[in-house]
Amino acid sequence: MADTLTIRTAGIVTVQDLGRVGRSRYGLPAGGAVDQHSARVANVLCGNDDRAPLLEITALDFACVSSGDILVAVTGAPADVTVEGVVRPQWEPVSVRAGETLRVSGIRRGLRVYLAVLGSFEADYLQGSCAPDTILGFGPALRDGDELVLRATCPPIDHPFSRIPLFRLNAPVLPFPTTWTIDVTDGPDRAEFADTGSRLFDAPFTVSPRSNHIGLRLQGDVPRRVTTGEVLSRGVPIGAVEVPAGDELLVLHRGRGVTAGYPVLAVVTATGLSTLGQVRPGQTIRFRHRTLDQAVTAHRTQRHAVDALRTRVRTAFDALRIRAPDAG
């Protein structure tokens, strides 16, 4: 029988990947890990394909136990990660022996933690992705006692004398500041806000408790549309900063519907979206304007850092004779 990962304390945890690429044309939200960077790095640290299934743990404590020896990586928001009560690092591979309890607790400063396992685990798929879709009822949150079938196990990797793990891979860690800075480019309706559009950058906004993976609601000095006329429903990108008639901004995230009818003042950049996925209700954010060239450069820099990490992981795994099966 295949080894399993059993959920002991579920909190709020779902099976995720990087979402449904190219399915918006069929009306399906992209979905997937809200912090794409942290999710990608977790899988890379385990030698997996970037798009392999992993766990997204939101806000609450989590615990699991495996029936076999495994290698895991925990990324995302700062948290207390322990194996049988012993503190283990985030953003590095960690060995967990069969029967040992892995706990993630005290998630702070950010909102989401990602847990990947070498080889990944079996998952159901819808339109090429295991990401949940709340509208269709696909991929419900995991519960205490649920089991995930592992695709591989890994003998413990420890220093033969000092018991210090051998991994020091220098993963590109997201910053977790008190006030978040979110990069945006101009949206298609920027001209409709005239001088009031600068309010987006002049003062911070506070994240409402009504925010979720579909979008964030922000309270502050909201820009006002100066033109008249109705905005027809149309396709909107992930990251669209919409300005309804009320006193809140809406920032659409990966669970957004593919069409909307509010004016779009700005669009969050690809790197900004991962950062936005870690913002907690009650925290403040400031928007920072970026040109398209600056946004593309930042995205390429981040992806190059992940590619360099992948090379370091491959070198370390080869030296230690760790074989990471295809988990894509």
Coordinates of C-alpha atoms in Angstrom, one line a residue:
M1 CA 0.0 0.0 0.0
A2 CA 1.1 3.6 -0.7
D3 CA 2.2 5.8 2.2
T4 CA -0.1 8.5 3.2
L5 CA 0.0 12.0 4.8
T6 CA -2.8 12.2 7.5
I7 CA -4.2 15.6 8.6
R8 CA -4.3 15.8 12.4
T9 CA -5.2 19.5 12.8
A10 CA -6.8 20.9 9.7
G11 CA -7.4 24.6 10.5
I12 CA -8.0 26.1 7.1
V13 CA -6.0 24.1 4.5
T14 CA -6.6 23.2 0.9
V15 CA -4.8 21.3 -1.9
Q16 CA -3.5 23.9 -4.4
D17 CA -1.3 24.3 -7.4
L18 CA -0.6 27.3 -9.7
G19 CA -4.2 27.4 -11.1
R20 CA -6.0 27.0 -14.4
V21 CA -3.9 28.7 -17.0
G22 CA -5.8 29.8 -20.1
R23 CA -9.2 28.7 -18.9
S24 CA -10.7 32.2 -18.4
R25 CA -11.9 32.1 -22.0
Y26 CA -14.3 29.4 -20.8
G27 CA -15.5 31.4 -17.8
L28 CA -13.4 29.6 -15.2
P29 CA -11.5 31.6 -12.6
A30 CA -7.8 30.9 -12.5
G31 CA -7.7 29.9 -8.9
G32 CA -4.6 28.4 -7.5
A33 CA -2.2 29.4 -4.7
V34 CA -2.8 33.1 -3.8
D35 CA 0.9 33.6 -3.1
Q36 CA 2.3 32.1 -6.3
H37 CA 5.9 32.8 -5.4
S38 CA 5.9 31.0 -2.1
A39 CA 4.0 28.1 -3.5
R40 CA 6.5 27.8 -6.5
V41 CA 9.5 28.0 -4.1
A42 CA 8.1 25.3 -1.8
N43 CA 7.8 22.8 -4.7
V44 CA 11.3 23.8 -6.1
L45 CA 12.8 23.1 -2.7
C46 CA 11.4 19.6 -2.8
G47 CA 12.6 19.0 -6.4
N48 CA 9.1 18.9 -7.7
D49 CA 7.6 20.5 -10.8
D50 CA 6.5 24.0 -10.1
R51 CA 2.8 23.1 -10.7
A52 CA 2.8 20.0 -8.4
P53 CA 0.0 19.8 -5.8
L54 CA 0.8 21.2 -2.4
L55 CA -1.0 22.5 0.7
E56 CA -2.1 26.1 1.3
I57 CA -2.5 26.7 5.0
T58 CA -4.4 29.9 5.9
A59 CA -4.1 31.7 9.2
L60 CA -4.8 28.8 11.6
D61 CA -2.6 26.1 13.1
F62 CA -2.0 22.9 11.2
A63 CA -0.6 19.4 11.9
C64 CA 0.0 16.2 9.9
V65 CA 1.8 12.9 10.2
S66 CA 3.2 10.7 7.5
S67 CA 3.2 6.9 7.4
G68 CA 6.6 7.0 5.6
D69 CA 9.8 9.1 5.7
I70 CA 9.3 12.3 3.7
L71 CA 11.1 15.5 2.7
V72 CA 9.1 18.7 3.0
A73 CA 9.5 22.4 2.6
V74 CA 7.4 25.1 4.3
T75 CA 7.3 28.6 2.8
G76 CA 5.1 31.6 3.0
A77 CA 4.3 33.7 6.1
P78 CA 6.5 33.4 9.2
A79 CA 5.3 30.6 11.4
D80 CA 6.5 28.1 14.1
V81 CA 7.4 24.9 12.3
T82 CA 8.2 21.9 14.4
V83 CA 8.8 18.2 13.9
E84 CA 8.1 16.2 17.1
G85 CA 8.4 19.5 19.0
V86 CA 11.8 20.4 17.5
V87 CA 11.9 23.7 15.7
R88 CA 12.7 23.3 12.0
P89 CA 13.4 26.1 9.4
Q90 CA 11.2 27.5 6.8
W91 CA 12.3 28.0 3.2
E92 CA 14.5 24.9 3.3
P93 CA 14.0 21.2 2.8
V94 CA 13.3 19.4 6.1
S95 CA 13.4 15.6 6.8
V96 CA 10.4 14.1 8.6
R97 CA 10.5 10.5 9.7
A98 CA 7.5 8.1 9.6
G99 CA 5.1 8.7 12.5
E100 CA 6.6 12.1 13.4
T101 CA 4.1 15.0 13.8
L102 CA 4.8 18.1 11.7
R103 CA 3.2 21.2 13.0
V104 CA 2.7 24.7 11.6
S105 CA 1.5 27.2 14.2
G106 CA 1.6 30.9 15.1
I107 CA 1.3 32.1 11.5
R108 CA 2.1 35.9 11.7
R109 CA 2.8 39.0 9.7
G110 CA 1.4 37.3 6.6
L111 CA -1.6 35.1 6.1
R112 CA -0.7 31.9 4.2
V113 CA 1.9 29.1 4.5
Y114 CA 2.7 26.5 1.9
L115 CA 3.7 22.9 2.5
A116 CA 5.2 20.8 -0.3
V117 CA 6.3 17.2 -0.1
L118 CA 9.0 15.6 -2.3
G119 CA 7.2 13.7 -5.0
S120 CA 3.9 15.5 -4.1
F121 CA 0.7 13.5 -3.5
E122 CA -2.3 12.3 -5.5
A123 CA -5.0 14.9 -6.2
D124 CA -8.2 15.3 -8.3
Y125 CA -8.0 17.6 -11.3
L126 CA -10.5 19.9 -13.0
Q127 CA -9.5 21.5 -16.3
G128 CA -5.9 20.8 -15.8
S129 CA -5.6 21.9 -12.1
C130 CA -6.3 20.6 -8.7
A131 CA -7.0 24.1 -7.4
P132 CA -10.4 24.5 -5.6
D133 CA -13.3 26.2 -7.3
T134 CA -15.8 27.4 -4.7
I135 CA -18.5 28.2 -7.4
L136 CA -18.4 24.6 -8.8
G137 CA -17.9 23.0 -5.4
F138 CA -14.6 21.4 -6.5
G139 CA -11.8 20.8 -4.0
P140 CA -13.2 21.4 -0.6
A141 CA -11.0 22.3 2.4
L142 CA -9.4 19.3 4.1
R143 CA -10.6 18.1 7.5
D144 CA -9.1 16.3 10.5
G145 CA -8.5 12.7 9.5
D146 CA -8.2 13.2 5.8
E147 CA -5.4 11.3 4.1
L148 CA -3.4 12.3 1.0
V149 CA -1.7 9.5 -0.9
L150 CA 2.0 10.2 -1.3
R151 CA 3.8 9.6 -4.6
A152 CA 7.2 9.1 -3.0
T153 CA 9.1 8.7 0.3
C154 CA 12.6 9.9 1.2
P155 CA 15.0 8.4 3.7
P156 CA 16.0 10.9 6.4
I157 CA 18.8 13.3 5.3
D158 CA 20.8 14.4 8.4
H159 CA 24.4 15.2 9.1
P160 CA 26.0 11.9 10.2
F161 CA 27.6 13.4 13.3
S162 CA 26.1 16.7 14.4
R163 CA 22.5 15.9 13.1
I164 CA 22.4 19.3 11.5
P165 CA 20.5 19.3 8.2
L166 CA 22.7 19.7 5.2
F167 CA 20.5 22.2 3.4
R168 CA 21.4 25.9 3.1
L169 CA 19.9 26.7 -0.3
N170 CA 19.3 30.5 0.1
A171 CA 15.7 30.5 -1.2
P172 CA 14.3 33.9 -2.4
V173 CA 12.2 34.8 0.6
L174 CA 9.3 37.3 0.4
P175 CA 9.6 40.3 2.8
F176 CA 6.9 40.5 5.4
P177 CA 6.7 44.2 6.4
T178 CA 4.3 46.0 8.8
T179 CA 3.0 48.1 5.9
W180 CA 2.9 46.4 2.6
T181 CA 3.9 48.1 -0.7
I182 CA 2.0 46.8 -3.7
D183 CA 3.2 47.6 -7.2
V184 CA 0.6 48.5 -9.9
T185 CA 0.6 49.6 -13.5
D186 CA -2.0 51.9 -15.1
G187 CA -5.4 50.4 -15.7
P188 CA -7.4 50.8 -18.9
D189 CA -9.6 53.5 -17.3
R190 CA -6.9 55.6 -15.7
A191 CA -7.9 58.7 -17.7
E192 CA -11.4 58.6 -16.3
F193 CA -10.2 59.6 -12.8
A194 CA -8.2 62.7 -13.8
D195 CA -6.3 64.2 -10.8
T196 CA -8.2 62.0 -8.3
G197 CA -6.3 59.0 -9.5
S198 CA -3.3 60.1 -7.6
R199 CA -5.1 59.3 -4.3
L200 CA -4.2 55.7 -5.0
F201 CA -0.6 56.5 -4.2
D202 CA -1.0 59.4 -1.7
A203 CA -2.1 57.5 1.4
P204 CA -2.4 54.0 2.8
F205 CA -5.4 51.7 2.5
T206 CA -6.7 49.3 5.2
V207 CA -7.7 45.8 4.3
S208 CA -11.3 45.0 5.2
P209 CA -12.2 41.7 7.1
R210 CA -14.6 41.0 4.2
S211 CA -11.6 40.3 1.9
N212 CA -10.9 36.8 0.6
H213 CA -9.3 34.9 -2.3
I214 CA -11.7 36.4 -4.7
G215 CA -10.6 39.9 -4.0
L216 CA -9.6 42.4 -1.3
R217 CA -11.7 45.3 -0.1
L218 CA -9.7 48.3 0.8
Q219 CA -10.8 51.3 2.9
G220 CA -9.2 54.7 2.5
D221 CA -9.4 57.9 0.4
V222 CA -10.9 56.3 -2.7
P223 CA -10.3 58.0 -6.1
R224 CA -13.4 59.2 -7.9
R225 CA -14.4 58.7 -11.5
V226 CA -14.9 62.2 -13.1
T227 CA -16.5 61.0 -16.3
T228 CA -20.1 59.9 -16.7
G229 CA -21.7 57.1 -18.5
E230 CA -22.1 53.4 -17.8
V231 CA -19.2 50.9 -17.8
L232 CA -20.2 47.8 -19.7
S233 CA -19.3 44.4 -18.3
R234 CA -16.1 43.1 -19.8
G235 CA -13.1 40.8 -19.2
V236 CA -11.0 41.9 -16.2
P237 CA -7.5 40.6 -15.3
I238 CA -6.3 39.2 -12.0
G239 CA -5.1 42.2 -10.0
A240 CA -7.6 44.7 -11.4
V241 CA -8.0 47.6 -9.0
E242 CA -11.7 48.5 -9.4
V243 CA -13.4 51.6 -8.1
P244 CA -17.1 51.1 -7.4
A245 CA -19.4 54.0 -6.4
G246 CA -19.1 53.3 -2.7
D247 CA -16.3 54.0 -0.2
E248 CA -14.1 50.9 -0.9
L249 CA -11.6 49.8 -3.5
L250 CA -11.8 46.3 -4.9
V251 CA -8.7 44.4 -5.9
L252 CA -9.5 41.2 -7.7
H253 CA -7.3 38.2 -7.0
R254 CA -7.1 34.7 -8.4
G255 CA -10.6 33.6 -7.5
R256 CA -12.2 36.5 -9.3
G257 CA -14.9 36.2 -11.9
V258 CA -13.7 36.8 -15.4
T259 CA -16.0 39.7 -16.1
A260 CA -17.0 42.8 -14.2
G261 CA -18.5 46.3 -14.8
Y262 CA -16.5 48.7 -12.6
P263 CA -13.9 51.1 -13.9
V264 CA -10.3 49.7 -13.6
L265 CA -7.9 52.4 -12.3
A266 CA -4.8 50.2 -12.0
V267 CA -3.6 46.5 -12.3
V268 CA -1.4 44.8 -9.7
T269 CA 1.8 43.5 -11.2
A270 CA 2.7 39.7 -11.2
T271 CA 5.1 40.1 -8.3
G272 CA 2.7 42.4 -6.4
L273 CA 0.0 39.7 -6.6
S274 CA 2.0 37.3 -4.5
T275 CA 2.7 40.0 -2.0
L276 CA -1.0 40.9 -1.9
G277 CA -1.8 37.2 -1.2
Q278 CA -0.1 37.5 2.2
V279 CA -1.9 40.7 3.4
R280 CA -4.0 40.1 6.5
P281 CA -7.3 41.9 7.3
G282 CA -6.6 45.0 9.3
Q283 CA -3.2 45.6 7.8
T284 CA -2.4 48.6 5.7
I285 CA -1.0 48.7 2.2
R286 CA 0.4 51.5 0.0
F287 CA 0.3 51.3 -3.8
R288 CA 3.4 52.1 -5.8
H289 CA 3.2 53.0 -9.5
R290 CA 5.4 51.0 -12.0
T291 CA 5.7 51.2 -15.7
L292 CA 5.2 48.0 -17.8
D293 CA 8.9 47.7 -18.3
Q294 CA 9.6 47.9 -14.5
A295 CA 6.9 45.4 -13.8
V296 CA 8.3 42.9 -16.4
T297 CA 11.8 43.4 -15.1
A298 CA 10.7 42.7 -11.5
H299 CA 8.9 39.6 -12.6
R300 CA 11.9 38.3 -14.6
T301 CA 14.2 39.0 -11.7
Q302 CA 12.0 37.0 -9.3
R303 CA 11.7 34.1 -11.7
H304 CA 15.4 34.1 -12.4
A305 CA 16.0 33.8 -8.6
V306 CA 13.7 30.7 -8.5
D307 CA 15.5 29.2 -11.5
A308 CA 18.8 29.7 -9.8
L309 CA 17.4 28.0 -6.6
R310 CA 16.2 25.1 -8.8
T311 CA 19.8 24.6 -10.0
R312 CA 21.1 24.6 -6.4
V313 CA 18.5 22.1 -5.3
R314 CA 19.2 19.8 -8.2
T315 CA 23.0 19.9 -7.4
A316 CA 22.3 19.2 -3.7
F317 CA 19.9 16.4 -4.4
D318 CA 22.3 14.7 -6.9
A319 CA 25.1 14.9 -4.3
L320 CA 22.8 13.2 -1.7
R321 CA 21.3 10.8 -4.1
I322 CA 17.8 12.1 -3.5
R323 CA 15.6 11.3 -6.4
A324 CA 12.6 13.5 -7.0
P325 CA 10.0 11.8 -9.2
D326 CA 8.0 13.7 -11.6
A327 CA 5.2 15.2 -9.6
G328 CA 3.7 17.6 -12.2

